Tab-separated table of C-alpha atoms in Angstrom:
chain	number	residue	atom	x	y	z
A	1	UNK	CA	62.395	95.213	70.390
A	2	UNK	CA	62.523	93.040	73.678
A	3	UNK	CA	65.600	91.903	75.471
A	4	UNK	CA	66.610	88.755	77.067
A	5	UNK	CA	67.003	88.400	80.634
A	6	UNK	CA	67.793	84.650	81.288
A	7	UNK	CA	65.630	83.069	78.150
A	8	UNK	CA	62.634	85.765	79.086
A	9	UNK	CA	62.039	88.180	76.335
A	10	UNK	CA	61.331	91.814	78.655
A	11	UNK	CA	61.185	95.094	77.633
A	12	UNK	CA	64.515	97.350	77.886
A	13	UNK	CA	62.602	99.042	80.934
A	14	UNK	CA	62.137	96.080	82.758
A	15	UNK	CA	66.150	94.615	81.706
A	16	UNK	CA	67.323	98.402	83.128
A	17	UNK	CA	65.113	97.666	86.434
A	18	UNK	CA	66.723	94.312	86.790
A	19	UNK	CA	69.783	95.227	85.936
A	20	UNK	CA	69.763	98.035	88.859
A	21	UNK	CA	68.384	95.456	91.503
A	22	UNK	CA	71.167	93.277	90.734
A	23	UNK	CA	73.651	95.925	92.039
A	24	UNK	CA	71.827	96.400	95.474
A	25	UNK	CA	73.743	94.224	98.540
A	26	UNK	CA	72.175	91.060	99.417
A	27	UNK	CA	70.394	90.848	95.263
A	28	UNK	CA	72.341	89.074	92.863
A	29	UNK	CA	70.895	88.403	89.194
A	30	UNK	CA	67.855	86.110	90.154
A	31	UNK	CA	66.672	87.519	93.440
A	32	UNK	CA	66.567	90.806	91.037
A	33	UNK	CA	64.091	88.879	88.425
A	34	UNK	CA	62.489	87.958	91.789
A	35	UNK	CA	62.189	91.368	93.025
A	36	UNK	CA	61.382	93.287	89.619
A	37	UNK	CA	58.598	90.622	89.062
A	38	UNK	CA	57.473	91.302	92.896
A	39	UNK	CA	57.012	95.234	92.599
A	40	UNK	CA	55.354	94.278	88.966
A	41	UNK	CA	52.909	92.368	90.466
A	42	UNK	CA	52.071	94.906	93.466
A	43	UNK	CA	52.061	98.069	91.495
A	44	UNK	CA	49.847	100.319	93.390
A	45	UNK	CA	50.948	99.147	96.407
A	46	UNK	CA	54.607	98.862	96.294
A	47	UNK	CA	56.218	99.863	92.774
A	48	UNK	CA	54.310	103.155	92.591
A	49	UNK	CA	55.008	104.105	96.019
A	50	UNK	CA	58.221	102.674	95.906
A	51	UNK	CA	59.306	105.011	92.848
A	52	UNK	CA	58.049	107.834	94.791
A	53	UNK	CA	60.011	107.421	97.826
A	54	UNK	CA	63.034	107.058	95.242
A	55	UNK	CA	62.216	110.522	93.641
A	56	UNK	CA	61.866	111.919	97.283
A	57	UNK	CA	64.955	110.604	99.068
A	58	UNK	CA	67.080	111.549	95.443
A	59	UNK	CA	65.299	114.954	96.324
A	60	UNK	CA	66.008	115.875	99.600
A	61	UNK	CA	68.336	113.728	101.232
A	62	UNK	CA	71.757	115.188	101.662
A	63	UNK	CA	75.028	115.127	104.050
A	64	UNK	CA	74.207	117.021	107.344
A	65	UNK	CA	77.327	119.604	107.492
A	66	UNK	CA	77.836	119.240	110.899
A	67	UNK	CA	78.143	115.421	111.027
A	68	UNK	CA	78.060	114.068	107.861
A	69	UNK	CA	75.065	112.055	108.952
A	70	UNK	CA	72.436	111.536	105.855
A	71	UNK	CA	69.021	112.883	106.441
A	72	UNK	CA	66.093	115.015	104.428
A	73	UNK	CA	67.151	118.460	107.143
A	74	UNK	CA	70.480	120.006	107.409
A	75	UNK	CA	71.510	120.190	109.953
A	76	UNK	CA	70.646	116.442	110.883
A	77	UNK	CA	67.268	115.205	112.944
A	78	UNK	CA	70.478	114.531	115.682
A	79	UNK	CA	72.137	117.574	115.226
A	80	UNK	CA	68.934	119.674	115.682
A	81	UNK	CA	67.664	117.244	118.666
A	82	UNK	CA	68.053	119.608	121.724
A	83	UNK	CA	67.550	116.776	124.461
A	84	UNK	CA	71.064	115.084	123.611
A	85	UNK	CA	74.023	115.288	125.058
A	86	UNK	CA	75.928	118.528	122.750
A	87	UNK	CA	79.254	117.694	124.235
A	88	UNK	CA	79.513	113.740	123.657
A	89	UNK	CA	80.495	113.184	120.051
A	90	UNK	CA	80.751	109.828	118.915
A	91	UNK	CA	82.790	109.115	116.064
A	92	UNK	CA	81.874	106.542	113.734
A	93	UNK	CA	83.261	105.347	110.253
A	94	UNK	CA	79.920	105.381	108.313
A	95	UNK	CA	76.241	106.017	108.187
A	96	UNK	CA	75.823	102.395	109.383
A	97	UNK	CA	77.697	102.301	112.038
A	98	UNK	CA	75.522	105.534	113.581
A	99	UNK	CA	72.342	103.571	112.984
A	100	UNK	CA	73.651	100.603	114.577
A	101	UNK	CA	74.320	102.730	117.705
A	102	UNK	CA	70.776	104.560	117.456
A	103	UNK	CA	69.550	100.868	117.309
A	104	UNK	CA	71.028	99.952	120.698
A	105	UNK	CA	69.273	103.113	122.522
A	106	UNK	CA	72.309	103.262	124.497
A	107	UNK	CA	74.050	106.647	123.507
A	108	UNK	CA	72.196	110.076	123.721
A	109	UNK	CA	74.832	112.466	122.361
A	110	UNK	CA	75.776	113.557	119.108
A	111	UNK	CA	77.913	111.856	115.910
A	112	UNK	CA	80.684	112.500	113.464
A	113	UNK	CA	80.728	110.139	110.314
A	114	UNK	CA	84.053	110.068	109.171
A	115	UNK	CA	83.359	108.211	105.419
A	116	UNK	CA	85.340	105.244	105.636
A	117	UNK	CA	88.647	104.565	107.741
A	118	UNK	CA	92.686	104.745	107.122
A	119	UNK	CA	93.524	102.177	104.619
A	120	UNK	CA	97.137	101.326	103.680
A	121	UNK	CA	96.107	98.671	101.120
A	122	UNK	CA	93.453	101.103	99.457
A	123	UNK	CA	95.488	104.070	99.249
A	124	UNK	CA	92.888	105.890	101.750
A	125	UNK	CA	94.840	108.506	103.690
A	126	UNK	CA	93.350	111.243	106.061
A	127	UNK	CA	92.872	113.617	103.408
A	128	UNK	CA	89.912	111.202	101.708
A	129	UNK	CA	88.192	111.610	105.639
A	130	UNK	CA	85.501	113.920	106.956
A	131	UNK	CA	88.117	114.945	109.587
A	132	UNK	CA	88.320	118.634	109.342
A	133	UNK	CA	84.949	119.146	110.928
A	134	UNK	CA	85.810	116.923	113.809
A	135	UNK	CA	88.810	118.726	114.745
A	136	UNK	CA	87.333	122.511	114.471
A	137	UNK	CA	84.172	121.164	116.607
A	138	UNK	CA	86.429	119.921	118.852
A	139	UNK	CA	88.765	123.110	118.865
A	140	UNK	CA	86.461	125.062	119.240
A	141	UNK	CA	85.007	123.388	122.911
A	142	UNK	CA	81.812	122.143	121.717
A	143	UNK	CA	82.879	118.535	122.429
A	144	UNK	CA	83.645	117.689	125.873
A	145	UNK	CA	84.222	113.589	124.929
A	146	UNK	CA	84.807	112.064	121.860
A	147	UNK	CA	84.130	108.603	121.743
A	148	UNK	CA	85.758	106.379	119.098
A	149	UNK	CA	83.462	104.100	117.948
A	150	UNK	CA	85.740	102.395	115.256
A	151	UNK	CA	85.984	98.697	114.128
A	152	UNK	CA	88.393	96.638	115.869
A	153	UNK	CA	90.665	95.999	113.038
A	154	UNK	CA	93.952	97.386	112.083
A	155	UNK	CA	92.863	99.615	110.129
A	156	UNK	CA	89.895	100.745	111.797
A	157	UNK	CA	92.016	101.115	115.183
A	158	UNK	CA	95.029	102.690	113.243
A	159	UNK	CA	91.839	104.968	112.242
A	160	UNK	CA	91.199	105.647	116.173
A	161	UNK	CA	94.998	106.342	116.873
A	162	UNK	CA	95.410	109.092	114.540
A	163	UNK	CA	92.158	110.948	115.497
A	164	UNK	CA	93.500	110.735	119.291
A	165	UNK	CA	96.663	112.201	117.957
A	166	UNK	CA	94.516	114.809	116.109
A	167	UNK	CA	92.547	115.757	119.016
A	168	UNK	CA	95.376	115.756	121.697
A	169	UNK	CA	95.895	119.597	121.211
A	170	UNK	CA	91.959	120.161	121.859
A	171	UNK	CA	89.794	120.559	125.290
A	172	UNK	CA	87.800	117.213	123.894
A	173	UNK	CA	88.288	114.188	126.185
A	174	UNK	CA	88.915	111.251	123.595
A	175	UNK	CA	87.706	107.510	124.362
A	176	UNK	CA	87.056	104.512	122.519
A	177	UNK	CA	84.901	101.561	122.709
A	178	UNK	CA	86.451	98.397	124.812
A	179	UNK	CA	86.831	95.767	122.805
A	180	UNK	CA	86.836	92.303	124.348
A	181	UNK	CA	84.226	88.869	124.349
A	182	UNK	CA	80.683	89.888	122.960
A	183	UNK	CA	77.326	89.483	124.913
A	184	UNK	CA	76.595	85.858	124.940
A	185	UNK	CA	79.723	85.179	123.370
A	186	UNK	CA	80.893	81.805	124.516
A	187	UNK	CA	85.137	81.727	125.305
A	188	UNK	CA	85.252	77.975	123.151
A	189	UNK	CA	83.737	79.835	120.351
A	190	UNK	CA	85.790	82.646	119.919
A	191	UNK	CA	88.743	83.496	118.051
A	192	UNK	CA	92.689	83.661	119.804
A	193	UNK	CA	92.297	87.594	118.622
A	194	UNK	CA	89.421	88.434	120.481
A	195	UNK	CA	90.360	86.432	123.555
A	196	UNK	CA	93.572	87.916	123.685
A	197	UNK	CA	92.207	91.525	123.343
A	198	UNK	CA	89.669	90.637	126.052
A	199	UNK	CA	92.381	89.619	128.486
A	200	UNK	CA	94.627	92.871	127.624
A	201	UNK	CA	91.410	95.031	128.471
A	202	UNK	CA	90.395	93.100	131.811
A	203	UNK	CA	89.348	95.110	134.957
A	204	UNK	CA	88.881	94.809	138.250
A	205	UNK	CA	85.757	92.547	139.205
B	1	UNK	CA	97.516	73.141	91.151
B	2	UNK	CA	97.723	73.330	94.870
B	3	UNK	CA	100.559	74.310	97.461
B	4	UNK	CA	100.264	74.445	100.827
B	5	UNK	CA	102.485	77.090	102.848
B	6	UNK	CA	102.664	79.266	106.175
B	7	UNK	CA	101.572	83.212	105.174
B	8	UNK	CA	101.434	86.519	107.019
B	9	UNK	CA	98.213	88.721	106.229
B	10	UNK	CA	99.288	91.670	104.366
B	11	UNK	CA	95.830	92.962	104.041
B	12	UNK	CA	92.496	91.988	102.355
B	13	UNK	CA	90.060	93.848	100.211
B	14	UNK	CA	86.361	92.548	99.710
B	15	UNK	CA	85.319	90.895	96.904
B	16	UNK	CA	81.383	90.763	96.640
B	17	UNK	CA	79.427	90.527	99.527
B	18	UNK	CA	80.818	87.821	101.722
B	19	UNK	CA	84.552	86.921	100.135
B	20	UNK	CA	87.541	88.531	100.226
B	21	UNK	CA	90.830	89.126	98.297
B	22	UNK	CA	93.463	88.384	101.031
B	23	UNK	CA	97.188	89.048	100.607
B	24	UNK	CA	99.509	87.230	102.018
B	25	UNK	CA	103.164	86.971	102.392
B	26	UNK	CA	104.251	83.228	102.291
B	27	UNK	CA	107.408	81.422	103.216
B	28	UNK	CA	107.845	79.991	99.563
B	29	UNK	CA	105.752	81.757	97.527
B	30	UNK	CA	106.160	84.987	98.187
B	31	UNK	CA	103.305	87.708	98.130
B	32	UNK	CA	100.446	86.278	96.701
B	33	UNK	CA	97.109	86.619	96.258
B	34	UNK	CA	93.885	84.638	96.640
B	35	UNK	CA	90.264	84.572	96.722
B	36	UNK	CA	88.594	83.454	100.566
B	37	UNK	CA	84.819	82.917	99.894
B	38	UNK	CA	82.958	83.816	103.061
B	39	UNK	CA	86.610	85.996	104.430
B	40	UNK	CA	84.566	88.538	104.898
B	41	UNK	CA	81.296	86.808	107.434
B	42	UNK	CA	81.238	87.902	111.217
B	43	UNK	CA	83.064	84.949	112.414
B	44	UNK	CA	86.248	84.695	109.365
B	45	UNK	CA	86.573	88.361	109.260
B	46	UNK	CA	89.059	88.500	112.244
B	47	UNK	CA	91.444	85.653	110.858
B	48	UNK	CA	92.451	88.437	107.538
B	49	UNK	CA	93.819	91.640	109.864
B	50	UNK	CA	97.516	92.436	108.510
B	51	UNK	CA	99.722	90.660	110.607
B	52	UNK	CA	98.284	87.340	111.490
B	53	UNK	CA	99.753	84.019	110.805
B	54	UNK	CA	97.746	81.334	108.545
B	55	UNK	CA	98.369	78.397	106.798
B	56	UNK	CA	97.031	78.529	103.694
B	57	UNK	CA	96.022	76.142	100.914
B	58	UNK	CA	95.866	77.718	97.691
B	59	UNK	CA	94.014	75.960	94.402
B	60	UNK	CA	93.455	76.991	90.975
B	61	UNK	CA	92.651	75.610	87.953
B	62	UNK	CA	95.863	77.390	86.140
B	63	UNK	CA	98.844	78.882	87.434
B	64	UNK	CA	98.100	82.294	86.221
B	65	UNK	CA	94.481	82.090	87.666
B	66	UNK	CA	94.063	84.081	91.295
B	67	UNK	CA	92.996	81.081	93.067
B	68	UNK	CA	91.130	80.539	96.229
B	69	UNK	CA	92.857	80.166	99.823
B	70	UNK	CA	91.413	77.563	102.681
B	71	UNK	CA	93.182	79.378	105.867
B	72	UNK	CA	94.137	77.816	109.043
B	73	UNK	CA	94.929	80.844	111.934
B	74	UNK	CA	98.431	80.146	113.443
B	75	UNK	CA	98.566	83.389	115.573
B	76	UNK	CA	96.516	86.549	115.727
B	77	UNK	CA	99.492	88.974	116.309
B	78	UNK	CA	97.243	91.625	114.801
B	79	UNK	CA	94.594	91.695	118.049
B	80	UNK	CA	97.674	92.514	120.543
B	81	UNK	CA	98.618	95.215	119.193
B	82	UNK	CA	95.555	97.146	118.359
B	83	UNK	CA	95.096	99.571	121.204
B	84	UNK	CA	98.871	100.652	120.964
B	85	UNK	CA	99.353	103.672	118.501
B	86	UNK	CA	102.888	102.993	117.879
B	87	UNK	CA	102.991	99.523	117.702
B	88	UNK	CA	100.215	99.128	115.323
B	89	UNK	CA	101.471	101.984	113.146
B	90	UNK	CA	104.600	99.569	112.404
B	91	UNK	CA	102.887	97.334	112.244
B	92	UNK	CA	100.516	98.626	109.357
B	93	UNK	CA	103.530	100.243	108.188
B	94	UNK	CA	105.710	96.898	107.324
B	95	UNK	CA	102.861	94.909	105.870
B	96	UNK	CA	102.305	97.841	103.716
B	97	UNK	CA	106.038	98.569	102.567
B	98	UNK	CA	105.794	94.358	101.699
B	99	UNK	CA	102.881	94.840	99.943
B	100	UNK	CA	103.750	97.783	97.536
B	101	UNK	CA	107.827	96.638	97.397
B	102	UNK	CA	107.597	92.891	96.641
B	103	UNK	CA	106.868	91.613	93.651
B	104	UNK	CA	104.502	89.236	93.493
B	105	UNK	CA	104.518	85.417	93.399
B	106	UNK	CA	108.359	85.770	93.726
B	107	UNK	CA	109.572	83.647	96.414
B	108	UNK	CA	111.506	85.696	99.125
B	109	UNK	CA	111.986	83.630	102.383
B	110	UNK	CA	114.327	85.484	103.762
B	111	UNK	CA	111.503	88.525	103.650
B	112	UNK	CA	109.287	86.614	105.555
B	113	UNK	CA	111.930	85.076	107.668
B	114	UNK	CA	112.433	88.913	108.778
B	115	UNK	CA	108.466	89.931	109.141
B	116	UNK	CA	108.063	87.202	110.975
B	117	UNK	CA	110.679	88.317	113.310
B	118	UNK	CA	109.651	91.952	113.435
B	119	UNK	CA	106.037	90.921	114.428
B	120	UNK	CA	106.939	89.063	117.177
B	121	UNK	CA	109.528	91.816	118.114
B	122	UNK	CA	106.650	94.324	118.324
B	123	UNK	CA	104.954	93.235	121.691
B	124	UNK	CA	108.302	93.970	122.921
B	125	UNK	CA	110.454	96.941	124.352
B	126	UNK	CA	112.886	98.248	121.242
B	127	UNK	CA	110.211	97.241	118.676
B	128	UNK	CA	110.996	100.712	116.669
B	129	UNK	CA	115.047	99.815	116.387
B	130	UNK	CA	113.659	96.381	115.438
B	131	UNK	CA	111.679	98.087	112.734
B	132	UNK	CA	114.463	100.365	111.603
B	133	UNK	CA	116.775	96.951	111.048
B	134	UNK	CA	114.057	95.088	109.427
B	135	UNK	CA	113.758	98.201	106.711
B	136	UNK	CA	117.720	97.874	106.395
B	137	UNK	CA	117.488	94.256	105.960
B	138	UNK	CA	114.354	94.796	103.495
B	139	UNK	CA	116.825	96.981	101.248
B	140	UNK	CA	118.895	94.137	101.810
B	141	UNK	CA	116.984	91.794	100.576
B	142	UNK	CA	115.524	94.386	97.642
B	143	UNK	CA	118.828	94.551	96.186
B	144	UNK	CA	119.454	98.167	97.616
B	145	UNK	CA	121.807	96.966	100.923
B	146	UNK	CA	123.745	99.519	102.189
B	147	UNK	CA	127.303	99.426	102.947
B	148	UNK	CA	128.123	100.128	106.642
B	149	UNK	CA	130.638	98.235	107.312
B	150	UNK	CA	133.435	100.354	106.195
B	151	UNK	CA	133.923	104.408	105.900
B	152	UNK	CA	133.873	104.874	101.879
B	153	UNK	CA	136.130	107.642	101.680
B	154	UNK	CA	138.704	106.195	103.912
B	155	UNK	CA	138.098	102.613	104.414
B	156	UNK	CA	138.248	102.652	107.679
B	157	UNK	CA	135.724	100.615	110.461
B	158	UNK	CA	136.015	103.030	113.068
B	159	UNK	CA	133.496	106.199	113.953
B	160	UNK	CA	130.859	106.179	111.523
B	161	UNK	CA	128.672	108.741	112.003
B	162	UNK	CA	126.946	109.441	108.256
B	163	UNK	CA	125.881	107.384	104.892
B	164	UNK	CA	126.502	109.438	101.669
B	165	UNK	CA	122.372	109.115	99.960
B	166	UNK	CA	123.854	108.574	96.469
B	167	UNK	CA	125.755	105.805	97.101
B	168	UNK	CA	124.607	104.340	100.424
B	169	UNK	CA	127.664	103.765	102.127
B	170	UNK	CA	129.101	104.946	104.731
B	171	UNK	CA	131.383	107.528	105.903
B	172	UNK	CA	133.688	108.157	109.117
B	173	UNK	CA	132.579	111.172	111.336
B	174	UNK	CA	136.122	113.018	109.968
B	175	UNK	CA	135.927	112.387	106.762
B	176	UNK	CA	132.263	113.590	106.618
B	177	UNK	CA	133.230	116.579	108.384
B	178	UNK	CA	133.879	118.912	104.602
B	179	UNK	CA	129.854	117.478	103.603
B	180	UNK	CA	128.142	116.664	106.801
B	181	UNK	CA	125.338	118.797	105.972
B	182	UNK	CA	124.328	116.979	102.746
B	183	UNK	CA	124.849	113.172	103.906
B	184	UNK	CA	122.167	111.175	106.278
B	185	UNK	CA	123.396	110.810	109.705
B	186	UNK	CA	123.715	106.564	110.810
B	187	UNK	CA	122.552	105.864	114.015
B	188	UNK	CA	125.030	103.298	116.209
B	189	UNK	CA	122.060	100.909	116.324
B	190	UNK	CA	122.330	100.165	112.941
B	191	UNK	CA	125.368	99.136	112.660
B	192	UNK	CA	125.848	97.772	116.205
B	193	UNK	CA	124.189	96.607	119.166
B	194	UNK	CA	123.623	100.093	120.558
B	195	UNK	CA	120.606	101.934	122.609
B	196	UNK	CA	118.673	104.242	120.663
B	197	UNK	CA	116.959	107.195	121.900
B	198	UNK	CA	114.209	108.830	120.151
B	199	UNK	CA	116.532	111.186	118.007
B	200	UNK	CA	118.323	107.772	116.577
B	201	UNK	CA	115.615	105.990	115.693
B	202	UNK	CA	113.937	109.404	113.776
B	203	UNK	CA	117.797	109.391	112.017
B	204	UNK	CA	116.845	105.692	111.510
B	205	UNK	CA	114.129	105.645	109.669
B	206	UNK	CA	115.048	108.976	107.968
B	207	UNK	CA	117.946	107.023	106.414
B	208	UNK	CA	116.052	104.149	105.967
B	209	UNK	CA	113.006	105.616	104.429
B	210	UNK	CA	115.366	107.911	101.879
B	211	UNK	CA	116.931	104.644	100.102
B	212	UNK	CA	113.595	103.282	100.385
B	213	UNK	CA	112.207	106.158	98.437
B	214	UNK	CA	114.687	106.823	95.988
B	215	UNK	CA	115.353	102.898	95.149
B	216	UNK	CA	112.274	101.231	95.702
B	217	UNK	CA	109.496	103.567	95.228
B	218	UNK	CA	110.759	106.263	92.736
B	219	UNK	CA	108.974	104.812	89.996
B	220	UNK	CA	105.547	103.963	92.387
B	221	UNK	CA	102.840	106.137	91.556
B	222	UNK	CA	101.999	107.709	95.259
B	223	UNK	CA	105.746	107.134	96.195
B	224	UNK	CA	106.508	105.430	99.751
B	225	UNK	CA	103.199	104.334	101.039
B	226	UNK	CA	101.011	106.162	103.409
B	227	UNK	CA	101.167	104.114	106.241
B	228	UNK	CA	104.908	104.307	106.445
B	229	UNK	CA	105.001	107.848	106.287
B	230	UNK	CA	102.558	108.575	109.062
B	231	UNK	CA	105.317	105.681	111.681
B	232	UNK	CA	107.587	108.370	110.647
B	233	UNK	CA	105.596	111.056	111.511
B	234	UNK	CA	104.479	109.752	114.521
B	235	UNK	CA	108.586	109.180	116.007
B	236	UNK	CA	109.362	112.057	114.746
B	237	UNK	CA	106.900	114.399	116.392
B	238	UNK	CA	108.080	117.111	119.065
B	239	UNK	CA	105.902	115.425	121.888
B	240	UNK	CA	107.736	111.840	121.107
B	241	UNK	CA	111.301	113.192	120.753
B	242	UNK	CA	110.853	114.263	124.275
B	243	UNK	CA	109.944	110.443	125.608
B	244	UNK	CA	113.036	108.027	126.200
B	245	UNK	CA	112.354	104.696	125.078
C-alpha cells in the first residue's frame, strides 16, 4: 500500500528516504522530494554509490581517541601525520571547526575537539566535554602551546577561560585566537561588538 | 498583540537552521521569550550574546503564543568583556541566575533596573562586590531579602559579623560568639560601603549563594545553575585568594 508524500502516492521506501533527507541541514520537506527524486533518477551513478559510501562511513568511521577528530583510522590521519607540529594543539569546539582550520592551510600542528562548548542556558557543564584528554596530553608535556580556537561568544569564550584555568598547572603554553575586524571587513559594516573587541585587542603598528 | 520594550539578552538557543529562540529580560515584561527568524545568520548572530541591550518588538497572534522579536542593538556589553575570565564568568553567571530564578512573563523592573546596573558595573574595578549586592538585591526582589540591618538576637545595629542561614538575619559578632561555627559570616560590604578583599567577597557570595540555594533553587532540578557555581569557584580558588582586588 503506497503513502502520500505531498498528493504523490510513493512507496513506504521512498516516504522513509524522504523523510531522512528532510532531517539533513540545509533540506527541508521539498528540497528532500527534490533530492530523493535526484538520486532516483541517477541510480548507478549516484544512489548506488551513494548507499555504499553510507554503509562504509557507518562502518569504519569512528572518534580518534587522541583528539576526538572523526576519521576511518584511529588514531586520526592528523594524529598519525608525522610532519606536524606534535607540540601545537589547537583546541576547537567541533569537527567543523577543525575542518575549517585545515581549509585555511594555515596551522600545521595537531587538534583537540572538545564536543560542544560551556553552556549555562543548555545545562552543558565541563563534565558533558572531551576535556580529560586535553588536560593529561597536556600534563603529561606533549603539548608545548595550546591554542584556543573557540567562538567569540560568551559562551564559547567562557569555554576558553576555563580550559586556561585547567591548563595553568601544566608545562602547555595556552593562547587563543585574536578576535577583532575580519579580512575585508569594512568598519561601517560591522557590529559595535566587534569594533569594540577590535579596539581592546589593538597593537602596535 | 504587540509591545515594544528595552531587553537584556539572557541567552538564545537555535531554532532550525537560521532562527533563534532568544531570551530576554525586559523592563516591563519581564523574562520572556521569542522567536528571531534569521538570529542565528553570520551578521545577527552577534546582536543575541547574554548581556547585550536590544529593543525589541514582540508580535503574536495570541497572548499565550511564543511570538517573534524584531531587535534593535542598544549596546553590546557582551563583546567587552569576553577576553576577561572573571568578568565574563559574572557575567554568564547573572544572566543565568535570571534565567532559571524569574518566572516568566512576570514583570520585574526593579530586576532589570539592577542587571542593568551590574552590567555596566562590570567593565569596572569592584565589579565582584557589585555582583555580590546585585545577588542580595535579587533575593530582595525574589521575596527572600535578608535582614541586616539589625542583630536578631539582640537588636542591636552595631558589629555584625554573621547571618543565622535559617532565618537570614543577622547577628552581632558577641552574640554569635556561643554558634559562630554554624552561622554564615557577613562581609562589611554588604551591609556598608566597605572595601572587600578577596576573603569577603568568597564570604559574599558564600552567603549569598546559600539563601539562593535553599530559597530559590531547592525545588530546581540541577539546583543553583552551573555558571554560578563555577564565579564561585573561580573567587574562591587558592591562587585568587592570594590577589588583592
Amino acid at each position: 500500500m503506497g503513502e502520500m508524500v505531498a498528493g504523490i502516492m510513493t512507496g513506504p521506501e521512498i516516504e522513509r528516504l524522504i523523510q531522512l533527507l528532510a532531517r539533513l541541514p540545509g533540506l527541508g520537506p521539498r528540497s528532500a522530494r527534490r533530492a530523493a527524486l535526484h538520486l532516483l533518477k541517477r541510480r548507478e551513478a549516484l544512489l548506488d554509490p551513494l548507499a555504499r559510501a553510507l554503509t562504509d562511513v557507518a562502518a569504519v568511521v569512528k572518534a580518534c581517541h587522541v583528539c576526538g577528530n572523526l576519521d576511518s583510522v584511529d588514531p586520526c590521519s592528523i594524529c598519525a601525520d608525522p610532519r606536524r607540529d606534535t607540540g601545537l594543539v589547537c583546541v576547537v569546539a567541533e569537527v567543523g571547526d577543525l575542518w575549517a582550520l585545515e581549509r585555511s592551510g594555515a596551522f600545521k600542528g595537531r587538534y583537540h575537539v572538545l564536543g560542544g562548548t560551556l553552556s549555562a542556558l543548555d545545562g552543558v557543564g565541563p563534565d558533558r566535554l572531551n576535556l580529560n584528554g586535553l588536560i593529561q596530553r597536556a600534563e603529561s608535556g606533549a603539548i608545548r602551546e595550546a591554542i584556543l580556537a573557540l567562538d567569540a561568544t560568551v559562551d564559547g569564550q567562557t569555554t576558553a577561560h576555563y580550559i586556561a584555568d585547567r591548563l595553568s598547572g601544566t608545562p602547555a603554553k595556552v593562547s587563543r585566537l585574536a578576535h577583532g575586524v575580519p579580512v575585508g571587513g569594512e568598519l561601517d559594516y560591522l557590529d559595535d561588538g566587534t569594533i569594540a573587541a577590535a579596539l581592546n585587542a589593538r597593537r602596535p603598528a | 498583540m504587540d509591545w515594544t520594550d528595552d531587553g537584556i539578552v539572557l541567552g538564545a538557543r537555535r531554532h532550525g537552521e537560521s532562527s533563534l529562540v532568544v531570551s530576554v529580560l525586559t523592563h516591563g515584561h519581564g523574562r520572556h521569550a521569542g522567536l528571531v527568524r534569521g538570529g542565528a545568520g553570520r551578521r545577527a548572530r552577534a546582536l543575541y550574546e547574554p548581556g547585550n541591550l536590544l529593543r525589541v518588538t514582540w508580535k503574536a497572534r495570541l497572548a499565550e503564543h511564543l511570538g517573534r522579536f524584531a531587535c534593535e542593538p542598544l549596546s553590546s556589553d557582551a563583546a567587552l568583556l569576553l577576553d576577561d575570565a572573571g568578568r565574563l564568568a559574572a557575567l554568564t553567571a547573572a544572566c543565568a541566575l535570571i534565567e532559571a530564578a524569574l518566572p516568566e512573563r512576570e514583570p520585574h523592573p526593579g530586576a532589570y533596573d539592577a542587571l542593568a546596573r551590574l552590567i555596566r558595573a562590570l567593565p569596572q574595578a569592584g565589579y565582584e562586590a557589585a555582583y555580590a549586592r546585585w545577588e542580595l538585591g535579587l533575593l530582595t526582589e525574589l521575596g527572600f531579602g535578608l535582614d541586616l540591618a539589625r542583630c536578631a538576637a539582640t537588636g542591636s545595629s552595631d558589629a555584625l559579623a554573621y547571618v543565622s542561614p535559617k532565618s537570614g538575619r543577622a547577628v552581632s559578632a558577641a552574640a554569635a560568639e556561643p554558634y559562630r561555627d554554624r552561622l554564615l559570616r557577613l562581609p562589611r560590604f554588604l551591609v556598608e560601603d566597605a572595601p572587600a578583599d578577596r576573603s569577603d567577597l568568597v564570604d559574599g557570595l558564600r552567603l549569598t549563594g546559600h539563601f539562593l540555594s535553599v530559597h530559590v533553587f531547592a525545588a530546581r532540578q540541577g539546583g543553583v545553575p552551573a555558571a554560578r557555581l563555577r564565579l564561585f569557584e573561580r573567587l574562591a580558588r587558592p591562587a585568587a585568594m592570594k590577589q588583592a582586588i
